Coordinates of C-alpha atoms and ligand atoms in Angstrom, one line a residue:
M1 CA -60.2 -18.1 -100.3
I2 CA -58.5 -15.1 -98.9
D3 CA -60.5 -12.3 -99.3
A4 CA -60.2 -8.4 -98.1
T5 CA -63.5 -8.8 -96.5
S6 CA -62.8 -12.0 -94.2
K7 CA -59.6 -10.7 -93.5
A8 CA -60.9 -7.4 -92.1
L9 CA -63.7 -8.8 -89.9
F10 CA -61.3 -11.5 -88.4
H11 CA -58.8 -8.8 -88.2
S12 CA -61.3 -6.4 -86.4
L13 CA -62.5 -9.7 -84.0
A14 CA -58.7 -10.3 -83.0
Q15 CA -58.9 -6.5 -81.1
I16 CA -61.8 -7.5 -79.0
D17 CA -60.1 -8.8 -75.6
L18 CA -63.3 -10.5 -74.1
L19 CA -63.4 -12.4 -77.6
R20 CA -59.4 -13.6 -76.7
R21 CA -60.0 -14.3 -73.1
L22 CA -62.9 -16.7 -74.1
A23 CA -60.7 -18.2 -76.7
S24 CA -58.1 -18.9 -74.2
R25 CA -60.2 -20.9 -71.9
Y26 CA -61.5 -23.1 -74.4
G27 CA -59.2 -23.3 -77.2
M28 CA -55.7 -25.1 -76.0
R29 CA -57.6 -27.5 -73.6
P30 CA -56.9 -31.1 -74.6
G31 CA -58.8 -31.5 -77.8
G32 CA -59.4 -27.9 -77.9
F33 CA -60.2 -26.2 -81.3
A34 CA -57.0 -24.2 -81.5
R35 CA -54.7 -27.5 -81.2
R36 CA -55.7 -27.9 -85.1
F37 CA -53.3 -25.2 -85.8
I38 CA -51.0 -24.5 -82.8
A39 CA -48.9 -27.3 -81.5
G40 CA -48.6 -26.5 -78.0
E41 CA -48.2 -23.5 -75.2
S42 CA -44.6 -24.9 -74.3
V43 CA -41.8 -25.9 -76.8
E44 CA -41.5 -29.4 -75.0
E45 CA -45.4 -29.8 -75.8
A46 CA -44.8 -28.6 -79.8
L47 CA -41.6 -30.8 -80.1
A48 CA -43.7 -33.6 -78.7
A49 CA -46.5 -32.6 -81.5
V50 CA -44.3 -32.8 -84.2
A51 CA -42.0 -35.7 -83.3
D52 CA -43.6 -37.9 -86.2
L53 CA -42.9 -35.3 -89.1
P54 CA -39.3 -36.3 -89.8
A55 CA -40.4 -39.8 -90.1
R56 CA -43.2 -38.5 -93.0
Q57 CA -40.0 -37.0 -94.4
L58 CA -41.6 -34.0 -93.4
R59 CA -39.1 -30.6 -92.4
L60 CA -40.0 -27.8 -89.9
T61 CA -40.0 -24.4 -88.6
L62 CA -40.4 -23.5 -85.3
D63 CA -42.0 -20.4 -84.0
Y64 CA -42.9 -19.2 -80.9
L65 CA -45.9 -17.2 -81.0
G66 CA -46.0 -13.6 -80.1
E67 CA -46.2 -10.0 -81.7
S68 CA -46.1 -6.4 -81.3
V69 CA -44.2 -6.1 -77.8
G70 CA -44.6 -2.6 -76.3
S71 CA -41.4 -2.8 -73.9
F72 CA -37.6 -4.2 -73.0
A73 CA -38.5 -6.0 -70.5
E74 CA -41.2 -8.1 -72.9
A75 CA -38.7 -8.0 -75.8
S76 CA -35.8 -9.5 -73.7
E77 CA -38.3 -12.1 -72.6
A78 CA -39.1 -13.5 -75.9
T79 CA -35.4 -13.4 -76.9
A80 CA -34.3 -15.3 -74.0
E81 CA -37.1 -17.9 -75.4
Y82 CA -35.7 -18.4 -78.6
L83 CA -32.5 -18.9 -77.0
R84 CA -34.2 -21.8 -74.9
I85 CA -35.9 -22.9 -78.0
I86 CA -32.6 -23.4 -79.6
E87 CA -30.9 -25.3 -76.4
A88 CA -34.4 -27.4 -77.0
I89 CA -34.1 -28.3 -80.3
V90 CA -30.3 -29.4 -80.2
Q91 CA -31.4 -31.5 -77.8
S92 CA -34.1 -32.8 -79.0
G93 CA -32.3 -33.3 -82.7
V94 CA -35.0 -32.1 -84.4
E95 CA -33.6 -30.0 -87.6
R96 CA -32.4 -26.7 -87.1
N97 CA -34.7 -24.0 -88.3
I98 CA -36.5 -21.3 -86.5
S99 CA -39.2 -18.3 -87.6
L100 CA -39.7 -15.2 -85.7
K101 CA -41.1 -12.1 -85.7
L102 CA -39.0 -8.6 -85.1
T103 CA -42.1 -7.1 -83.3
Q104 CA -41.7 -10.0 -81.0
L105 CA -38.0 -8.8 -80.2
G106 CA -38.4 -5.1 -79.8
L107 CA -39.0 -3.6 -83.0
D108 CA -41.8 -1.4 -82.1
V109 CA -40.3 -0.2 -79.4
D110 CA -37.1 0.7 -81.1
R111 CA -34.9 -0.4 -84.2
A112 CA -31.6 -0.9 -82.4
T113 CA -33.2 -3.1 -79.5
A114 CA -34.5 -5.3 -82.5
V115 CA -31.4 -5.5 -84.3
D116 CA -29.7 -6.2 -80.7
N117 CA -31.8 -9.0 -80.0
M118 CA -31.8 -11.2 -83.5
R119 CA -28.3 -10.7 -82.6
R120 CA -28.2 -12.6 -79.6
I121 CA -30.3 -15.1 -80.9
L122 CA -28.4 -15.3 -84.2
D123 CA -24.9 -15.6 -82.6
V124 CA -25.9 -19.1 -80.8
A125 CA -28.0 -20.0 -83.5
D126 CA -24.8 -19.6 -86.2
E127 CA -23.3 -22.0 -83.2
H128 CA -25.1 -24.6 -83.7
G129 CA -26.4 -24.5 -87.3
F130 CA -29.4 -23.2 -87.7
F131 CA -31.4 -21.2 -90.2
V132 CA -33.6 -18.2 -88.8
R133 CA -36.4 -16.8 -90.9
I134 CA -37.6 -13.3 -90.0
D135 CA -41.8 -13.4 -91.0
M136 CA -43.0 -10.5 -92.2
E137 CA -45.4 -8.8 -90.4
N138 CA -47.8 -6.0 -92.5
S139 CA -46.9 -3.4 -94.5
P140 CA -46.0 -0.7 -92.2
Y141 CA -42.8 -2.6 -91.0
T142 CA -41.7 -4.4 -94.6
D143 CA -38.9 -1.4 -94.8
R144 CA -37.9 -2.0 -91.5
T145 CA -37.9 -5.8 -91.7
L146 CA -35.6 -5.6 -95.0
Q147 CA -33.4 -3.2 -93.4
V148 CA -32.5 -4.9 -90.1
L149 CA -31.9 -8.0 -92.4
E150 CA -29.6 -6.1 -94.6
T151 CA -27.8 -5.0 -91.4
L152 CA -27.0 -8.1 -89.9
W153 CA -26.1 -9.5 -93.3
Q154 CA -23.6 -6.8 -93.4
Q155 CA -22.2 -7.6 -89.6
G156 CA -21.9 -11.4 -91.5
H157 CA -24.9 -13.2 -90.5
R158 CA -25.7 -15.6 -93.9
S159 CA -28.4 -18.0 -92.3
V160 CA -31.2 -15.7 -91.9
G161 CA -33.8 -14.9 -94.5
T162 CA -36.9 -13.9 -94.5
V163 CA -40.7 -13.4 -96.5
I164 CA -42.1 -11.5 -99.4
Q165 CA -45.8 -11.5 -99.9
S166 CA -47.3 -11.4 -103.4
C167 CA -50.2 -9.0 -102.3
L168 CA -48.0 -6.6 -101.9
V169 CA -47.4 -3.7 -105.1
R170 CA -43.6 -3.6 -103.8
S171 CA -42.6 -7.2 -103.9
P172 CA -41.2 -7.6 -107.1
Q173 CA -39.0 -5.1 -106.4
D174 CA -38.1 -6.3 -102.9
V175 CA -37.3 -9.7 -104.4
R176 CA -34.5 -8.3 -106.5
R177 CA -33.1 -6.3 -103.5
L178 CA -33.0 -9.8 -101.4
T179 CA -31.9 -11.9 -104.4
A180 CA -28.9 -9.2 -104.9
L181 CA -27.8 -9.9 -101.5
G182 CA -27.8 -13.5 -101.5
A183 CA -30.8 -14.1 -98.7
R184 CA -33.4 -16.8 -99.0
V185 CA -36.9 -16.0 -99.4
R186 CA -40.4 -17.2 -98.6
L187 CA -43.0 -16.2 -100.9
V188 CA -46.6 -16.0 -99.3
K189 CA -49.4 -14.5 -100.7
G190 CA -49.8 -12.1 -97.4
A191 CA -52.0 -12.7 -94.1
Y192 CA -53.0 -9.6 -93.0
K193 CA -55.9 -6.7 -94.2
E194 CA -53.4 -4.1 -96.4
P195 CA -54.5 -0.7 -97.8
K196 CA -55.2 -0.7 -101.5
A197 CA -53.0 1.9 -102.1
V198 CA -49.7 -0.5 -101.3
A199 CA -51.6 -4.4 -102.1
F200 CA -53.9 -6.0 -104.5
Q201 CA -57.1 -6.7 -103.0
D202 CA -58.4 -9.3 -105.7
K203 CA -57.4 -12.9 -104.8
A204 CA -56.6 -13.4 -109.1
Q205 CA -54.0 -10.3 -108.7
V206 CA -52.5 -11.8 -105.4
D207 CA -52.4 -14.8 -107.1
A208 CA -50.9 -13.9 -110.7
A209 CA -47.9 -11.8 -108.6
F210 CA -47.3 -14.9 -106.6
I211 CA -46.6 -16.6 -110.1
E212 CA -44.4 -14.0 -111.3
L213 CA -42.2 -13.8 -108.4
M214 CA -42.3 -17.8 -108.1
R215 CA -40.6 -18.1 -111.2
E216 CA -38.0 -14.7 -110.5
L217 CA -37.2 -16.6 -107.2
L218 CA -36.8 -20.3 -109.0
D219 CA -35.0 -18.6 -111.6
H220 CA -32.4 -16.2 -109.5
G221 CA -33.4 -16.7 -105.6
H222 CA -31.4 -18.6 -103.2
F223 CA -33.1 -21.7 -102.4
P224 CA -36.5 -20.0 -102.4
A225 CA -39.4 -21.2 -100.2
I226 CA -43.0 -21.6 -101.9
A227 CA -45.2 -21.5 -98.9
T228 CA -49.1 -22.1 -99.6
H229 CA -51.7 -24.3 -99.5
D230 CA -53.1 -23.6 -102.9
P231 CA -52.9 -26.4 -105.3
D232 CA -53.1 -23.4 -108.2
M233 CA -49.9 -22.5 -106.8
I234 CA -48.3 -25.3 -106.1
Q235 CA -48.8 -27.0 -109.8
A236 CA -47.5 -23.7 -111.5
T237 CA -44.4 -24.2 -109.2
Q238 CA -44.3 -27.9 -110.2
K239 CA -45.1 -27.0 -113.9
Y240 CA -42.5 -24.2 -114.0
A241 CA -39.9 -26.1 -112.2
S242 CA -40.4 -29.1 -114.8
E243 CA -40.3 -26.7 -118.3
R244 CA -36.7 -25.0 -116.6
G245 CA -35.8 -28.1 -116.2
Y246 CA -34.8 -27.6 -111.9
A247 CA -34.7 -30.1 -109.7
P248 CA -36.9 -30.6 -106.5
D249 CA -34.3 -29.5 -104.7
R250 CA -33.4 -26.2 -105.8
F251 CA -36.8 -25.0 -103.7
E252 CA -39.1 -26.5 -100.8
F253 CA -42.3 -26.0 -100.5
Q254 CA -43.7 -24.6 -97.3
M255 CA -46.9 -25.2 -95.6
L256 CA -48.9 -24.4 -92.0
Y257 CA -48.7 -26.6 -89.1
G258 CA -52.4 -28.4 -89.5
I259 CA -53.5 -27.4 -93.0
R260 CA -53.3 -29.4 -95.9
R261 CA -51.9 -32.1 -94.9
D262 CA -53.2 -34.3 -97.3
L263 CA -50.9 -31.9 -100.2
Q264 CA -47.8 -32.3 -97.6
T265 CA -47.3 -35.8 -97.8
S266 CA -48.6 -36.2 -101.5
L267 CA -45.5 -33.6 -102.2
V268 CA -43.4 -35.4 -100.3
D269 CA -44.6 -38.7 -102.1
Q270 CA -43.6 -36.5 -105.3
G271 CA -40.1 -36.4 -104.4
Y272 CA -40.3 -32.5 -103.1
G273 CA -39.0 -31.0 -99.6
V274 CA -41.7 -30.0 -98.0
R275 CA -41.6 -27.9 -94.4
V276 CA -44.1 -27.3 -91.9
Y277 CA -44.1 -24.2 -89.9
V278 CA -45.1 -24.9 -86.3
P279 CA -46.5 -22.5 -84.2
Y280 CA -46.4 -22.4 -80.3
G281 CA -47.3 -20.4 -77.1
K282 CA -49.6 -18.8 -75.1
Q283 CA -50.1 -15.6 -77.4
W284 CA -51.6 -17.8 -79.9
F285 CA -54.8 -16.0 -80.7
P286 CA -53.6 -13.1 -83.4
Y287 CA -52.1 -16.0 -85.2
F288 CA -55.4 -18.0 -85.1
M289 CA -57.4 -15.2 -86.3
R290 CA -55.4 -15.0 -89.0
R291 CA -56.2 -18.4 -90.0
L292 CA -59.8 -18.1 -89.6
G293 CA -59.7 -14.8 -91.7
E294 CA -57.9 -17.2 -94.8
R295 CA -60.9 -19.4 -95.0
P296 CA -63.7 -18.4 -92.5
A297 CA -65.0 -22.1 -93.0
N298 CA -62.7 -22.8 -90.0
V299 CA -65.2 -21.4 -87.7
A300 CA -67.1 -24.7 -88.0
F301 CA -63.9 -26.0 -85.9
V302 CA -64.4 -23.2 -83.2
I303 CA -67.7 -24.0 -82.4
K304 CA -67.4 -27.9 -82.4
G305 CA -64.5 -27.4 -80.3
I306 CA -66.9 -25.1 -78.0
F307 CA -70.3 -26.7 -77.9
G308 CA -69.2 -29.9 -78.7
E309 CA -70.2 -32.6 -81.6
A310 CA -73.5 -30.7 -83.1
Ligands
LIG1 C1 -45.1 -21.5 -93.9 C2 -45.9 -20.4 -93.7 C3 -45.2 -19.2 -93.4 C4 -46.1 -18.1 -93.6 N1 -45.1 -17.2 -93.3 C5 -46.2 -15.4 -92.9 C6 -45.5 -14.4 -93.0 O1 -44.7 -14.5 -92.7 N2 -46.2 -13.4 -93.4 C7 -47.3 -12.9 -94.2 O2 -48.3 -12.3 -94.2 N3 -48.1 -14.6 -94.3 C8 -47.3 -15.5 -94.2 N4 -48.2 -17.0 -94.2 C9 -49.6 -16.8 -94.9 C10 -49.5 -16.7 -95.9 O3 -49.1 -15.6 -96.3 C11 -51.0 -17.0 -96.5 O4 -52.3 -16.0 -95.5 C12 -51.5 -18.2 -96.2 O5 -50.6 -19.3 -96.9 C13 -52.9 -18.8 -96.7 O6 -52.7 -18.2 -98.2 P1 -52.8 -19.7 -99.1 O7 -51.3 -19.3 -100.4 O8 -52.4 -21.2 -98.7 O9 -53.6 -19.6 -100.4 P2 -55.4 -19.3 -100.3 O10 -56.0 -18.7 -101.8 O11 -55.6 -18.4 -98.8 O12 -56.1 -20.5 -100.0 C14 -55.8 -21.6 -100.9 C15 -56.5 -22.9 -100.3 O13 -55.8 -23.5 -99.2 C16 -56.2 -23.9 -98.1 N5 -56.4 -22.8 -97.0 C17 -55.8 -21.8 -97.0 N6 -55.4 -21.4 -95.7 C18 -55.9 -22.5 -94.9 C19 -56.5 -21.9 -93.7 N7 -56.2 -21.1 -92.7 N8 -57.5 -23.0 -93.0 C20 -57.5 -24.2 -94.0 N9 -57.4 -24.2 -95.5 C21 -56.8 -23.2 -95.5 C22 -57.8 -24.0 -98.9 O14 -58.2 -24.9 -99.3 C23 -57.6 -22.7 -99.8 O15 -58.9 -22.9 -100.5 C24 -47.1 -18.0 -94.3 C25 -47.8 -19.2 -94.8 C26 -47.3 -20.3 -94.9 C27 -48.0 -21.5 -95.7

């Protein structure tokens, strides 16, 4: 169960550079503990790791890990890497869908840099029929992320969507804003530690908000993505869709690479679309710590990975 305490703990641990360097030594070696959640350190490794997904009728979105860059050069490098990903995906023949973060593209440097880099990526992505998802980072970035999306939309880009976090109190109005725009929304609970002033802290409130937003998106959204590993949220979505007579292709479920693979398969067997979020790259520590924050029981993997079988 996600709770604010474990999120806060792993958020603080993620700031410890010694821990990051220690984890980097063990985490991604062959059979390393981080490979449960991270598909590789290069796009080639990642594509090899997910080569069997299409045969299992699982869709994918590829994410090059990285966030909070502080310079034009780093933002430009990340943009160049996304252009390489697009090329690699086109060559490999897998589905054309990527996810990215605006702080990886320079949003912390300035907004214009992030918009320029997004446009460089979308110009090529649109040419090859890609869909691009802008991940949602923590709440100080929510407004700017929605504004960047609207700017790109005004400039004619339509194959770009973003994410709404049910933990944020503001999310119902943001869902209406994006639905009115016509943009595709991925609905999640929210992976970041957020202050009481802007976010529900209690799981029951986060879940209740998730269900409300799911209904709103299934009714008025544009091919919404219901992104959760929570069986209760999945059943609520299936129940609501059947009550409303919505066909399974009106939306899709999404899950993270390496999490609840059993659920991924059973939903596909039931005729639902399931997309797997496939992260790769060297900057994997913050993403990894968020996964531990969501389910501290995952720490067992780390310990086994470092010290071998008990
Ligand atoms: C495709 C996708 C994209 C996402 N994009 C974003 C984003 O852009 N911004 C953002 O803030 N968050 C994002 N998230 C993360 C999301 O906000 C949640 O933090 C995460 O999905 C865990 O919540 P849950 O809905 O699975 O429910 P929870 O209530 O946390 O978990 C329900 C059950 O799922 C299983 N589970 C959940 N997490 C884990 C885990 N880490 N390891 C093992 N089992 C687990 C457990 O069995 C748990 O009991 C994304 C999640 C997905 C699936």
